[in-house]
Amino acid sequence: MKEKMKKSIPFFTLASSFLLSGAIFFLVSCAKKDKAGEKVLHLPVSAKIKGMDPIYTNDRYSVNAVGRVYEGLLSYHYLKRPFVLEPNLALAMPQVQDGGKTYTFKLRPGVLFHDDKCFPGGKGREMVAQDVVYSFKRTIANPKALGWWVIDGKIAGGNDFREKVAKGKATMESPIEGLKALDRYTVQFKLTEPFPQFLYAFAMTFFFVVPHEAVKHYGEEFINHPVGTGPFTLKEFKRTNRIVLHKNPTFRKKLYPSEGTPEDRKEGLLADAGKQLPLVDKLVIHINVESQPRWLSFQAGKLDLLEIPKDNFDTVVTPSRNLSPKMKKKGIKLHITPALDVTYTAFQHKNKLFSNLKLRRAMSLANDPHISNNLFYSSTALVAQSIIPPGIAGFISGFKNQWVGPDVKRAKKLLAEAGYPGGKGLPVITFDTSASTVSRQIGEFFKKRMDLIGIKVQVITNPWPELQKKIQTAQTMIHSLAWGADYPDAHNFLQLLYGPNKAPGSNGSNYNDPEFNQLFESIRTLHDSPERTKLYEKMYKIAADRLPWIYGVHRQSFIMTQGWLKNFKKMEFEQGTEQYLSIDLEKKKQLQAHF
Amino acid sequence: MNIWIYILRRTLYIIPILVGVTFLIFVLFHLVAGDPTYLLLGKHASVSQMEALRTELGLDRPWFVQYWDVLKSSFTFDFGRSWASKQNILDMVKQGAIPSLTLTLPAFIIGLFLSIAISLFVSFHRGKPIDRVVVFITVALMSFPSLAYILFGQYFFGYKWGLFEISGYEFGFPYFIPYVILPGMIWVAVSLGPDVRFFRTLMLDEIYQDYVRTARSKGMTERAVLFKHVLKNAMIPIITHVMNQIPFLFLGSLLLESFFGIPGLGSLILEALNNNDFPTIKAMAVLIAVIYTFFNLVMDILYTVVDPRVRLG
């Protein structure tokens, strides 16, 4: 019997292996492929998409998802930098009257919502002024809406309407004094006071235009059934896996921009000028949280662009910030773009210890943002000198903050002058940060730097909600955070240090400097002008000199694109930018031979 | 005891189990977790907005009223919507369970049959070179962390040799198959080591029993000895092992799903914990408890099938 078993095993193994391999290779061939001749963009996303209801979008990924199907009255010019707002659903920029308190928009006629079963006969109807009013009202009436901060106290009668809705004394049909559809194509906003940054609201996804029919028809499922006016219509939405969008067949006449910088022209970014958007037939968003599969898929030519993962950075980018020859050979291009953000370590100014400016300066000098940049950002970031990032008015190019470290010798001297020679007399300083590995490592590095001048630091990691709670209730001594721009205006950064915005407001460090506050109040009603830029620069210098925070870095994005991807220009506010991208199918065929 | 009465009695056990599980989750969430409104409203949240949201979520009501709601939803399976993603939780579970099962179930079944077959084979050849080689291989398989299998498999089989998809998933048969073969193979490779060693020990415990010698002396074939006697007598621990693993198949595999872009349930609980998303945490805890109780019941019934000495009671 034993002999029989011995003989039958190799035959059985061989036969089953043969059958199994055949079955596997047959089944592998079942994977879906793009149709020949179809321009399909394959883009990666590194987080799960929460949903596509504009009023609930505040993370980058959901914002981008919303921007593909919905639109706002205004949008950012795709090529111009610094960022410039231009009409989108609006026919022209608004008429601003009444000393900056009244904004009147004329809407583009003939803009259609996507065909959807929520409309009679399934045909999308025309977008009109009442839709804009309705879309703003959704944020005003809903306590869970995430864009309320933009218009809180700004629209005349808005706060009153919100309170009445909460008490059941008003409905979505009730009027709001400062938000009216004057006729089919005219909408007017009246503000409680002049607010120049109000214009940015119209390019934010919170206020993108939705039809009331879809909200009513889908109810709570509206989050999964977007019906907008945008360049793409949703075909498949698996929030943890993949989003497929098709070119909107009823998209209005919208052309690729014909203006840009000479550099854009040189890069070929104006080659498609005047062409009808969107330029591709289909968009496939691949959601993958882990970096290795994204990296390998890009290398295999299955993704059209990729933000370089930290772990792979040194293998593809040379110290001189060029692509490796191997990547260049594949036709891959590198795009380096500064992000509008700043990382920082904030002092808790309610704690009397940190009213000592010399102590703050000593700690800043003991810190080493250069090594930190190297350790945590592979030297891809720019060391911050103050609060405003490069790329927006108020940032002073070439400005060198004398209190940004490392200078341990000066730090020790200042610490002694502050009354704490060698750290004597100082309590252990707690450093609160979020619970991620990198945040903890950044904390440990800071602790090590402070050790050099005798300051004892204890790193405390917190789950994100706990950290927020501590900051909002002023329970931290120092805490580490980052701030990304909501709109391209220094106002969005400077308000973080404005005294009256103290915790639980956005000024979590509770910095309260009368001179800074006064300057901030003077810029609140100023429109973009050289005068306002001068004031921004003055505040930039004050923030650099008085160190309400220890400044970290301004991060930069390093993106690789395949040689066949056309018109890519990184945009901080990237919602809907896929409409400008295109695929050179011929080149793709040629280059893929090298993969 | 009549089997139907037994099933009814065991089904009723689910009531105290659910009360206990929900109470534990409720207490833990309210004691340990932070305020979810900070996360839900983002960096610009105002105090009044947070208060309004707390009211809307019902977090300002007395604890017993909140707990009653939790209990009610657990018995009606109406878990509502996720606080974080605003998605219907049951839909999220349904959408995730299918990809998870398409990966874990075939891999589990293949792994189970392979490991039982190998362990039977090597226990038959105990002490011989083939047994030593298999033991060596299983120890080697166990020595690598599962992440190493994933990184290696994805790099070589997916990228370098282009044999399988690197990542992704398609819903519907047979489109999902190309995407689950490689992660499925990794699942089998990872589970093969510990399973073969476990089953081999079980088989060896049985193979030197008196009844095996008796069966052989009666002239029974080796195949009959192995399959009719040894395997049948080893079934009780095998069933226990299998039934304890099945509930986890529904939950998917966190690492495999995340690396291979399979939209399963693997990361749902982790994501919910990170977001303080209580409705999702509650729903998953209740579902796990129900599935676990169900498979424990099946396990007890199967015991009586494979071993007549076992009585339900």
PDB file of N, CA and C in Angstrom, chain A residues 166-205:
ATOM      1  N   ALA A 166     -32.734  75.363  13.906  1.00  0.00           N
ATOM      2  CA  ALA A 166     -32.440  74.457  15.025  1.00  0.00           C
ATOM      3  C   ALA A 166     -33.631  74.366  15.968  1.00  0.00           C
ATOM      4  N   LYS A 167     -34.360  75.484  16.106  1.00  0.00           N
ATOM      5  CA  LYS A 167     -35.510  75.485  17.026  1.00  0.00           C
ATOM      6  C   LYS A 167     -36.807  75.089  16.323  1.00  0.00           C
ATOM      7  N   GLY A 168     -36.706  74.773  15.036  1.00  0.00           N
ATOM      8  CA  GLY A 168     -37.890  74.365  14.282  1.00  0.00           C
ATOM      9  C   GLY A 168     -38.767  75.534  13.871  1.00  0.00           C
ATOM     10  N   LYS A 169     -38.213  76.747  13.949  1.00  0.00           N
ATOM     11  CA  LYS A 169     -39.026  77.925  13.617  1.00  0.00           C
ATOM     12  C   LYS A 169     -38.803  78.412  12.187  1.00  0.00           C
ATOM     13  N   ALA A 170     -37.923  77.740  11.457  1.00  0.00           N
ATOM     14  CA  ALA A 170     -37.705  78.098  10.045  1.00  0.00           C
ATOM     15  C   ALA A 170     -37.436  76.827   9.256  1.00  0.00           C
ATOM     16  N   THR A 171     -37.693  76.868   7.970  1.00  0.00           N
ATOM     17  CA  THR A 171     -37.427  75.710   7.108  1.00  0.00           C
ATOM     18  C   THR A 171     -36.493  76.170   5.981  1.00  0.00           C
ATOM     19  N   MET A 172     -36.147  75.232   5.112  1.00  0.00           N
ATOM     20  CA  MET A 172     -35.256  75.570   4.004  1.00  0.00           C
ATOM     21  C   MET A 172     -35.906  76.575   3.048  1.00  0.00           C
ATOM     22  N   GLU A 173     -37.218  76.676   3.125  1.00  0.00           N
ATOM     23  CA  GLU A 173     -37.906  77.635   2.234  1.00  0.00           C
ATOM     24  C   GLU A 173     -37.905  79.034   2.832  1.00  0.00           C
ATOM     25  N   SER A 174     -37.614  79.176   4.124  1.00  0.00           N
ATOM     26  CA  SER A 174     -37.652  80.504   4.764  1.00  0.00           C
ATOM     27  C   SER A 174     -36.560  81.386   4.170  1.00  0.00           C
ATOM     28  N   PRO A 175     -36.849  82.681   4.030  1.00  0.00           N
ATOM     29  CA  PRO A 175     -35.855  83.561   3.394  1.00  0.00           C
ATOM     30  C   PRO A 175     -34.709  83.949   4.336  1.00  0.00           C
ATOM     31  N   ILE A 176     -33.598  84.295   3.723  1.00  0.00           N
ATOM     32  CA  ILE A 176     -32.456  84.846   4.470  1.00  0.00           C
ATOM     33  C   ILE A 176     -32.182  86.218   3.855  1.00  0.00           C
ATOM     34  N   GLU A 177     -32.085  87.189   4.721  1.00  0.00           N
ATOM     35  CA  GLU A 177     -31.958  88.575   4.242  1.00  0.00           C
ATOM     36  C   GLU A 177     -30.778  88.764   3.274  1.00  0.00           C
ATOM     37  N   GLY A 178     -29.668  88.165   3.605  1.00  0.00           N
ATOM     38  CA  GLY A 178     -28.464  88.414   2.811  1.00  0.00           C
ATOM     39  C   GLY A 178     -28.187  87.379   1.726  1.00  0.00           C
ATOM     40  N   LEU A 179     -29.168  86.561   1.366  1.00  0.00           N
ATOM     41  CA  LEU A 179     -28.940  85.490   0.385  1.00  0.00           C
ATOM     42  C   LEU A 179     -30.179  85.365  -0.497  1.00  0.00           C
ATOM     43  N   LYS A 180     -30.123  85.984  -1.676  1.00  0.00           N
ATOM     44  CA  LYS A 180     -31.335  86.046  -2.504  1.00  0.00           C
ATOM     45  C   LYS A 180     -31.051  85.743  -3.971  1.00  0.00           C
ATOM     46  N   ALA A 181     -32.026  85.065  -4.589  1.00  0.00           N
ATOM     47  CA  ALA A 181     -31.997  84.905  -6.045  1.00  0.00           C
ATOM     48  C   ALA A 181     -32.819  86.059  -6.609  1.00  0.00           C
ATOM     49  N   LEU A 182     -32.157  87.021  -7.261  1.00  0.00           N
ATOM     50  CA  LEU A 182     -32.883  88.203  -7.741  1.00  0.00           C
ATOM     51  C   LEU A 182     -33.709  87.856  -8.981  1.00  0.00           C
ATOM     52  N   ASP A 183     -33.181  87.015  -9.834  1.00  0.00           N
ATOM     53  CA  ASP A 183     -33.938  86.475 -10.963  1.00  0.00           C
ATOM     54  C   ASP A 183     -33.346  85.113 -11.309  1.00  0.00           C
ATOM     55  N   ARG A 184     -33.744  84.530 -12.432  1.00  0.00           N
ATOM     56  CA  ARG A 184     -33.308  83.170 -12.775  1.00  0.00           C
ATOM     57  C   ARG A 184     -31.777  83.011 -12.781  1.00  0.00           C
ATOM     58  N   TYR A 185     -31.083  84.075 -13.190  1.00  0.00           N
ATOM     59  CA  TYR A 185     -29.624  83.949 -13.339  1.00  0.00           C
ATOM     60  C   TYR A 185     -28.840  84.934 -12.457  1.00  0.00           C
ATOM     61  N   THR A 186     -29.496  85.560 -11.480  1.00  0.00           N
ATOM     62  CA  THR A 186     -28.776  86.521 -10.629  1.00  0.00           C
ATOM     63  C   THR A 186     -28.939  86.140  -9.164  1.00  0.00           C
ATOM     64  N   VAL A 187     -27.804  86.083  -8.481  1.00  0.00           N
ATOM     65  CA  VAL A 187     -27.853  85.773  -7.048  1.00  0.00           C
ATOM     66  C   VAL A 187     -27.068  86.840  -6.289  1.00  0.00           C
ATOM     67  N   GLN A 188     -27.613  87.225  -5.152  1.00  0.00           N
ATOM     68  CA  GLN A 188     -26.978  88.327  -4.409  1.00  0.00           C
ATOM     69  C   GLN A 188     -26.709  87.921  -2.952  1.00  0.00           C
ATOM     70  N   PHE A 189     -25.514  88.302  -2.490  1.00  0.00           N
ATOM     71  CA  PHE A 189     -25.110  88.039  -1.110  1.00  0.00           C
ATOM     72  C   PHE A 189     -24.901  89.382  -0.425  1.00  0.00           C
ATOM     73  N   LYS A 190     -25.516  89.552   0.746  1.00  0.00           N
ATOM     74  CA  LYS A 190     -25.269  90.768   1.530  1.00  0.00           C
ATOM     75  C   LYS A 190     -24.570  90.356   2.823  1.00  0.00           C
ATOM     76  N   LEU A 191     -23.450  91.017   3.076  1.00  0.00           N
ATOM     77  CA  LEU A 191     -22.644  90.640   4.237  1.00  0.00           C
ATOM     78  C   LEU A 191     -22.890  91.585   5.404  1.00  0.00           C
ATOM     79  N   THR A 192     -22.547  91.104   6.588  1.00  0.00           N
ATOM     80  CA  THR A 192     -22.715  91.950   7.778  1.00  0.00           C
ATOM     81  C   THR A 192     -21.610  93.008   7.856  1.00  0.00           C
ATOM     82  N   GLU A 193     -20.467  92.698   7.284  1.00  0.00           N
ATOM     83  CA  GLU A 193     -19.353  93.659   7.221  1.00  0.00           C
ATOM     84  C   GLU A 193     -18.481  93.280   6.020  1.00  0.00           C
ATOM     85  N   PRO A 194     -17.691  94.219   5.511  1.00  0.00           N
ATOM     86  CA  PRO A 194     -16.841  93.853   4.364  1.00  0.00           C
ATOM     87  C   PRO A 194     -15.907  92.694   4.735  1.00  0.00           C
ATOM     88  N   PHE A 195     -15.777  91.738   3.841  1.00  0.00           N
ATOM     89  CA  PHE A 195     -14.952  90.551   4.101  1.00  0.00           C
ATOM     90  C   PHE A 195     -14.329  90.118   2.773  1.00  0.00           C
ATOM     91  N   PRO A 196     -13.150  90.661   2.441  1.00  0.00           N
ATOM     92  CA  PRO A 196     -12.565  90.399   1.117  1.00  0.00           C
ATOM     93  C   PRO A 196     -12.343  88.921   0.815  1.00  0.00           C
ATOM     94  N   GLN A 197     -12.094  88.117   1.855  1.00  0.00           N
ATOM     95  CA  GLN A 197     -11.830  86.687   1.617  1.00  0.00           C
ATOM     96  C   GLN A 197     -13.108  85.914   1.261  1.00  0.00           C
ATOM     97  N   PHE A 198     -14.238  86.596   1.310  1.00  0.00           N
ATOM     98  CA  PHE A 198     -15.511  85.942   1.009  1.00  0.00           C
ATOM     99  C   PHE A 198     -15.507  85.294  -0.382  1.00  0.00           C
ATOM    100  N   LEU A 199     -14.811  85.933  -1.314  1.00  0.00           N
ATOM    101  CA  LEU A 199     -14.763  85.413  -2.688  1.00  0.00           C
ATOM    102  C   LEU A 199     -14.246  83.972  -2.746  1.00  0.00           C
ATOM    103  N   TYR A 200     -13.301  83.655  -1.844  1.00  0.00           N
ATOM    104  CA  TYR A 200     -12.723  82.297  -1.861  1.00  0.00           C
ATOM    105  C   TYR A 200     -13.787  81.238  -1.557  1.00  0.00           C
ATOM    106  N   ALA A 201     -14.833  81.646  -0.820  1.00  0.00           N
ATOM    107  CA  ALA A 201     -15.894  80.688  -0.468  1.00  0.00           C
ATOM    108  C   ALA A 201     -16.490  80.056  -1.728  1.00  0.00           C
ATOM    109  N   PHE A 202     -16.541  80.830  -2.807  1.00  0.00           N
ATOM    110  CA  PHE A 202     -17.201  80.342  -4.024  1.00  0.00           C
ATOM    111  C   PHE A 202     -16.352  79.316  -4.788  1.00  0.00           C
ATOM    112  N   ALA A 203     -15.111  79.161  -4.357  1.00  0.00           N
ATOM    113  CA  ALA A 203     -14.260  78.125  -4.971  1.00  0.00           C
ATOM    114  C   ALA A 203     -14.068  76.959  -4.003  1.00  0.00           C
ATOM    115  N   MET A 204     -14.755  77.017  -2.850  1.00  0.00           N
ATOM    116  CA  MET A 204     -14.638  75.926  -1.872  1.00  0.00           C
ATOM    117  C   MET A 204     -15.757  74.924  -2.102  1.00  0.00           C
ATOM    118  N   THR A 205     -15.428  73.654  -1.960  1.00  0.00           N
ATOM    119  CA  THR A 205     -16.418  72.610  -2.274  1.00  0.00           C
ATOM    120  C   THR A 205     -17.658  72.663  -1.379  1.00  0.00           C
TER     121      THR A 205
END
